[in-house]
């Protein structure tokens, strides 16, 4: 409508920002007012997005607890991404534990190897999760009380890294 000189007012609205959006993404909005004679004025505001993500990894071993030489162990790494930003170039790495031998072909979900085993998961949005696994055989002979320690890690292109470790004591005897 028509406005007299010196009149003022405001218009407001709300938007919902898409998720996930990478931290630092700039949201730009420009408002324009035009009169009937074609005179226009505009105003632009920018807002940076503040977002983040986190990585989780939990390692389990079957069987848990004491193990014996020649026994097969299955290591499973459950992973996830949380937050409101995509995790880029996510990888899982796991070295074959000392005093064990990798069971050829036991690596699930397309890993590269042989030591460490590496799963390239690519870019993962918040809410993504899954698991990977592999098997080893406990070496024989092996001294009673030897500790089999295995640590897996998940990392992304930002350098964010999380680890998870499991330990099995070896029970053995001499004949």
PDB file of C-alpha atoms in Angstrom:
ATOM      1  CA  UNK A   1       0.000   0.000   0.000  1.00  0.00           C
ATOM      2  CA  UNK A   2       0.866   3.672   0.038  1.00  0.00           C
ATOM      3  CA  UNK A   3       3.155   5.043   2.744  1.00  0.00           C
ATOM      4  CA  UNK A   4       3.688   8.655   3.799  1.00  0.00           C
ATOM      5  CA  UNK A   5       7.205  10.101   4.094  1.00  0.00           C
ATOM      6  CA  UNK A   6       8.800   9.116   7.422  1.00  0.00           C
ATOM      7  CA  UNK A   7       6.683   5.958   7.807  1.00  0.00           C
ATOM      8  CA  UNK A   8       8.454   2.822   8.945  1.00  0.00           C
ATOM      9  CA  UNK A   9       7.667  -0.786   9.736  1.00  0.00           C
ATOM     10  CA  UNK A  10       9.095  -4.237   9.815  1.00  0.00           C
ATOM     11  CA  UNK A  11       8.428  -7.687   8.474  1.00  0.00           C
ATOM     12  CA  UNK A  12       9.753 -10.832  10.105  1.00  0.00           C
ATOM     13  CA  UNK A  13       9.697 -14.533   9.358  1.00  0.00           C
ATOM     14  CA  UNK A  14      11.376 -17.700  10.560  1.00  0.00           C
ATOM     15  CA  UNK A  15      13.174 -20.433   8.683  1.00  0.00           C
ATOM     16  CA  UNK A  16      14.324 -23.909   9.603  1.00  0.00           C
ATOM     17  CA  UNK A  17      17.954 -24.553   8.762  1.00  0.00           C
ATOM     18  CA  UNK A  18      18.603 -27.845   6.978  1.00  0.00           C
ATOM     19  CA  UNK A  19      20.608 -30.467   8.802  1.00  0.00           C
ATOM     20  CA  UNK A  20      23.248 -31.650   8.410  1.00  0.00           C
ATOM     21  CA  UNK A  21      25.147 -28.521   7.380  1.00  0.00           C
ATOM     22  CA  UNK A  22      28.892 -28.193   7.732  1.00  0.00           C
ATOM     23  CA  UNK A  23      30.254 -25.883  10.370  1.00  0.00           C
ATOM     24  CA  UNK A  24      30.979 -22.429   8.911  1.00  0.00           C
ATOM     25  CA  UNK A  25      28.400 -22.643   6.111  1.00  0.00           C
ATOM     26  CA  UNK A  26      27.156 -19.074   5.523  1.00  0.00           C
ATOM     27  CA  UNK A  27      23.406 -18.486   5.335  1.00  0.00           C
ATOM     28  CA  UNK A  28      22.606 -15.292   3.395  1.00  0.00           C
ATOM     29  CA  UNK A  29      19.257 -13.509   3.240  1.00  0.00           C
ATOM     30  CA  UNK A  30      18.465 -10.332   1.316  1.00  0.00           C
ATOM     31  CA  UNK A  31      15.298  -8.289   1.770  1.00  0.00           C
ATOM     32  CA  UNK A  32      14.170  -5.802  -0.886  1.00  0.00           C
ATOM     33  CA  UNK A  33      11.588  -3.010  -0.724  1.00  0.00           C
ATOM     34  CA  UNK A  34      10.360  -1.343  -3.920  1.00  0.00           C
ATOM     35  CA  UNK A  35       7.930   1.524  -4.439  1.00  0.00           C
ATOM     36  CA  UNK A  36       5.550   2.098  -7.327  1.00  0.00           C
ATOM     37  CA  UNK A  37       8.051   4.341  -9.138  1.00  0.00           C
ATOM     38  CA  UNK A  38      10.663   1.566  -9.234  1.00  0.00           C
ATOM     39  CA  UNK A  39      12.931   2.848  -6.437  1.00  0.00           C
ATOM     40  CA  UNK A  40      14.383  -0.116  -4.531  1.00  0.00           C
ATOM     41  CA  UNK A  41      16.463  -0.567  -1.397  1.00  0.00           C
ATOM     42  CA  UNK A  42      17.836  -3.797  -0.070  1.00  0.00           C
ATOM     43  CA  UNK A  43      19.467  -5.134   3.075  1.00  0.00           C
ATOM     44  CA  UNK A  44      21.476  -8.350   3.434  1.00  0.00           C
ATOM     45  CA  UNK A  45      22.334 -10.308   6.557  1.00  0.00           C
ATOM     46  CA  UNK A  46      24.588 -13.333   6.871  1.00  0.00           C
ATOM     47  CA  UNK A  47      24.716 -15.942   9.601  1.00  0.00           C
ATOM     48  CA  UNK A  48      27.413 -18.612   9.950  1.00  0.00           C
ATOM     49  CA  UNK A  49      26.206 -22.097  10.830  1.00  0.00           C
ATOM     50  CA  UNK A  50      27.645 -23.543  14.018  1.00  0.00           C
ATOM     51  CA  UNK A  51      27.562 -27.327  13.832  1.00  0.00           C
ATOM     52  CA  UNK A  52      29.652 -30.318  14.846  1.00  0.00           C
ATOM     53  CA  UNK A  53      29.765 -34.081  14.812  1.00  0.00           C
ATOM     54  CA  UNK A  54      31.196 -36.839  16.959  1.00  0.00           C
ATOM     55  CA  UNK A  55      32.379 -40.355  16.265  1.00  0.00           C
ATOM     56  CA  UNK A  56      31.793 -43.446  18.387  1.00  0.00           C
ATOM     57  CA  UNK A  57      33.439 -46.838  18.331  1.00  0.00           C
ATOM     58  CA  UNK A  58      32.938 -49.812  20.624  1.00  0.00           C
ATOM     59  CA  UNK A  59      35.032 -52.950  20.220  1.00  0.00           C
ATOM     60  CA  UNK A  60      33.944 -56.374  21.413  1.00  0.00           C
ATOM     61  CA  UNK A  61      35.643 -59.759  21.249  1.00  0.00           C
ATOM     62  CA  UNK A  62      34.051 -63.194  21.127  1.00  0.00           C
ATOM     63  CA  UNK A  63      34.785 -65.131  23.201  1.00  0.00           C
ATOM     64  CA  UNK A  64      35.343 -62.605  25.991  1.00  0.00           C
ATOM     65  CA  UNK A  65      37.608 -63.452  28.915  1.00  0.00           C
ATOM     66  CA  UNK A  66      40.306 -66.133  28.995  1.00  0.00           C
ATOM     67  CA  UNK A  67      41.330 -67.823  25.761  1.00  0.00           C
ATOM     68  CA  UNK A  68      43.649 -70.686  24.811  1.00  0.00           C
ATOM     69  CA  UNK A  69      46.282 -71.138  22.103  1.00  0.00           C
ATOM     70  CA  UNK A  70      44.775 -72.110  18.705  1.00  0.00           C
ATOM     71  CA  UNK A  71      41.417 -70.554  19.660  1.00  0.00           C
ATOM     72  CA  UNK A  72      39.726 -68.294  17.080  1.00  0.00           C
ATOM     73  CA  UNK A  73      38.673 -64.801  18.259  1.00  0.00           C
ATOM     74  CA  UNK A  74      36.185 -62.558  16.470  1.00  0.00           C
ATOM     75  CA  UNK A  75      36.695 -58.807  16.908  1.00  0.00           C
ATOM     76  CA  UNK A  76      33.687 -56.599  16.123  1.00  0.00           C
ATOM     77  CA  UNK A  77      33.834 -52.802  15.909  1.00  0.00           C
ATOM     78  CA  UNK A  78      30.480 -51.037  16.200  1.00  0.00           C
ATOM     79  CA  UNK A  79      30.648 -47.433  14.986  1.00  0.00           C
ATOM     80  CA  UNK A  80      28.403 -44.392  14.763  1.00  0.00           C
ATOM     81  CA  UNK A  81      28.234 -40.698  13.891  1.00  0.00           C
ATOM     82  CA  UNK A  82      26.253 -38.169  15.956  1.00  0.00           C
ATOM     83  CA  UNK A  83      25.725 -34.413  15.839  1.00  0.00           C
ATOM     84  CA  UNK A  84      24.412 -32.115  13.125  1.00  0.00           C
ATOM     85  CA  UNK A  85      27.271 -32.154  10.621  1.00  0.00           C
ATOM     86  CA  UNK A  86      28.516 -34.804   8.171  1.00  0.00           C
ATOM     87  CA  UNK A  87      31.730 -36.590   9.151  1.00  0.00           C
ATOM     88  CA  UNK A  88      33.985 -36.651   6.077  1.00  0.00           C
ATOM     89  CA  UNK A  89      36.322 -39.415   4.941  1.00  0.00           C
ATOM     90  CA  UNK A  90      35.611 -41.678   7.906  1.00  0.00           C
ATOM     91  CA  UNK A  91      37.983 -44.624   8.340  1.00  0.00           C
ATOM     92  CA  UNK A  92      38.333 -47.462  10.835  1.00  0.00           C
ATOM     93  CA  UNK A  93      41.782 -48.962  11.470  1.00  0.00           C
ATOM     94  CA  UNK A  94      42.679 -52.012  13.493  1.00  0.00           C
ATOM     95  CA  UNK A  95      46.083 -53.656  13.832  1.00  0.00           C
ATOM     96  CA  UNK A  96      46.277 -57.430  14.207  1.00  0.00           C
ATOM     97  CA  UNK A  97      47.092 -58.044  17.885  1.00  0.00           C
ATOM     98  CA  UNK A  98      50.515 -59.395  18.851  1.00  0.00           C
ATOM     99  CA  UNK A  99      50.611 -63.172  19.413  1.00  0.00           C
ATOM    100  CA  UNK A 100      47.756 -63.813  16.979  1.00  0.00           C
ATOM    101  CA  UNK A 101      47.446 -64.629  13.289  1.00  0.00           C
ATOM    102  CA  UNK A 102      44.837 -63.051  10.994  1.00  0.00           C
ATOM    103  CA  UNK A 103      42.307 -65.526   9.557  1.00  0.00           C
ATOM    104  CA  UNK A 104      42.530 -64.839   5.826  1.00  0.00           C
ATOM    105  CA  UNK A 105      39.343 -63.521   4.217  1.00  0.00           C
ATOM    106  CA  UNK A 106      37.602 -62.924   7.553  1.00  0.00           C
ATOM    107  CA  UNK A 107      37.439 -59.149   7.227  1.00  0.00           C
ATOM    108  CA  UNK A 108      33.828 -57.994   6.807  1.00  0.00           C
ATOM    109  CA  UNK A 109      32.534 -55.095   4.732  1.00  0.00           C
ATOM    110  CA  UNK A 110      35.443 -54.601   2.374  1.00  0.00           C
ATOM    111  CA  UNK A 111      38.564 -53.814   4.340  1.00  0.00           C
ATOM    112  CA  UNK A 112      42.065 -53.286   3.007  1.00  0.00           C
ATOM    113  CA  UNK A 113      45.006 -54.820   4.800  1.00  0.00           C
ATOM    114  CA  UNK A 114      46.696 -56.992   5.824  1.00  0.00           C
ATOM    115  CA  UNK A 115      48.005 -55.121   8.909  1.00  0.00           C
ATOM    116  CA  UNK A 116      46.514 -52.789   9.883  1.00  0.00           C
ATOM    117  CA  UNK A 117      43.100 -53.581   8.516  1.00  0.00           C
ATOM    118  CA  UNK A 118      41.445 -50.418   7.132  1.00  0.00           C
ATOM    119  CA  UNK A 119      37.780 -49.799   6.359  1.00  0.00           C
ATOM    120  CA  UNK A 120      37.145 -46.652   4.279  1.00  0.00           C
ATOM    121  CA  UNK A 121      33.596 -45.585   5.129  1.00  0.00           C
ATOM    122  CA  UNK A 122      33.566 -42.287   3.193  1.00  0.00           C
ATOM    123  CA  UNK A 123      31.349 -39.376   4.238  1.00  0.00           C
ATOM    124  CA  UNK A 124      28.786 -40.289   6.899  1.00  0.00           C
ATOM    125  CA  UNK A 125      25.796 -38.206   8.011  1.00  0.00           C
ATOM    126  CA  UNK A 126      24.707 -37.994  11.636  1.00  0.00           C
ATOM    127  CA  UNK A 127      22.762 -41.087  12.587  1.00  0.00           C
ATOM    128  CA  UNK A 128      24.873 -43.369  10.409  1.00  0.00           C
ATOM    129  CA  UNK A 129      26.109 -46.507  12.157  1.00  0.00           C
ATOM    130  CA  UNK A 130      27.308 -49.993  11.431  1.00  0.00           C
ATOM    131  CA  UNK A 131      29.799 -52.662  12.320  1.00  0.00           C
ATOM    132  CA  UNK A 132      32.855 -54.337  10.878  1.00  0.00           C
ATOM    133  CA  UNK A 133      34.619 -57.475  12.065  1.00  0.00           C
ATOM    134  CA  UNK A 134      37.535 -59.837  11.546  1.00  0.00           C
ATOM    135  CA  UNK A 135      38.957 -63.025  13.069  1.00  0.00           C
ATOM    136  CA  UNK A 136      42.344 -64.074  14.411  1.00  0.00           C
ATOM    137  CA  UNK A 137      43.770 -67.315  15.760  1.00  0.00           C
ATOM    138  CA  UNK A 138      45.684 -67.258  19.054  1.00  0.00           C
ATOM    139  CA  UNK A 139      49.281 -68.335  18.389  1.00  0.00           C
ATOM    140  CA  UNK A 140      50.591 -71.642  19.775  1.00  0.00           C
ATOM    141  CA  UNK A 141      52.693 -72.039  21.865  1.00  0.00           C
ATOM    142  CA  UNK A 142      52.003 -69.053  24.082  1.00  0.00           C
ATOM    143  CA  UNK A 143      52.861 -68.500  27.740  1.00  0.00           C
ATOM    144  CA  UNK A 144      50.145 -68.657  30.364  1.00  0.00           C
ATOM    145  CA  UNK A 145      49.027 -65.147  31.358  1.00  0.00           C
ATOM    146  CA  UNK A 146      49.999 -63.504  28.058  1.00  0.00           C
ATOM    147  CA  UNK A 147      47.642 -60.570  27.431  1.00  0.00           C
ATOM    148  CA  UNK A 148      46.109 -60.210  23.968  1.00  0.00           C
ATOM    149  CA  UNK A 149      45.375 -56.489  23.621  1.00  0.00           C
ATOM    150  CA  UNK A 150      43.575 -55.102  20.587  1.00  0.00           C
ATOM    151  CA  UNK A 151      42.659 -51.485  19.885  1.00  0.00           C
ATOM    152  CA  UNK A 152      40.529 -50.230  17.014  1.00  0.00           C
ATOM    153  CA  UNK A 153      40.081 -46.601  16.029  1.00  0.00           C
ATOM    154  CA  UNK A 154      37.729 -44.469  14.005  1.00  0.00           C
ATOM    155  CA  UNK A 155      38.856 -41.149  12.515  1.00  0.00           C
ATOM    156  CA  UNK A 156      37.756 -38.565   9.976  1.00  0.00           C
ATOM    157  CA  UNK A 157      39.250 -35.824   7.815  1.00  0.00           C
ATOM    158  CA  UNK A 158      39.063 -33.265  10.653  1.00  0.00           C
ATOM    159  CA  UNK A 159      41.455 -35.340  12.762  1.00  0.00           C
ATOM    160  CA  UNK A 160      38.756 -36.423  15.209  1.00  0.00           C
ATOM    161  CA  UNK A 161      39.810 -39.860  16.504  1.00  0.00           C
ATOM    162  CA  UNK A 162      38.210 -42.258  18.980  1.00  0.00           C
ATOM    163  CA  UNK A 163      39.542 -45.639  20.139  1.00  0.00           C
ATOM    164  CA  UNK A 164      38.244 -48.758  21.854  1.00  0.00           C
ATOM    165  CA  UNK A 165      40.337 -51.573  23.385  1.00  0.00           C
ATOM    166  CA  UNK A 166      39.646 -55.150  24.501  1.00  0.00           C
ATOM    167  CA  UNK A 167      41.970 -57.573  26.312  1.00  0.00           C
ATOM    168  CA  UNK A 168      41.969 -61.367  26.610  1.00  0.00           C
ATOM    169  CA  UNK A 169      44.297 -63.241  28.988  1.00  0.00           C
ATOM    170  CA  UNK A 170      45.764 -66.485  27.617  1.00  0.00           C
ATOM    171  CA  UNK A 171      45.427 -69.647  29.687  1.00  0.00           C
ATOM    172  CA  UNK A 172      47.877 -72.355  28.673  1.00  0.00           C
ATOM    173  CA  UNK A 173      49.937 -75.133  30.218  1.00  0.00           C
ATOM    174  CA  UNK A 174      52.892 -77.288  29.254  1.00  0.00           C
ATOM    175  CA  UNK A 175      52.519 -81.029  28.692  1.00  0.00           C
TER     176      UNK A 175
END
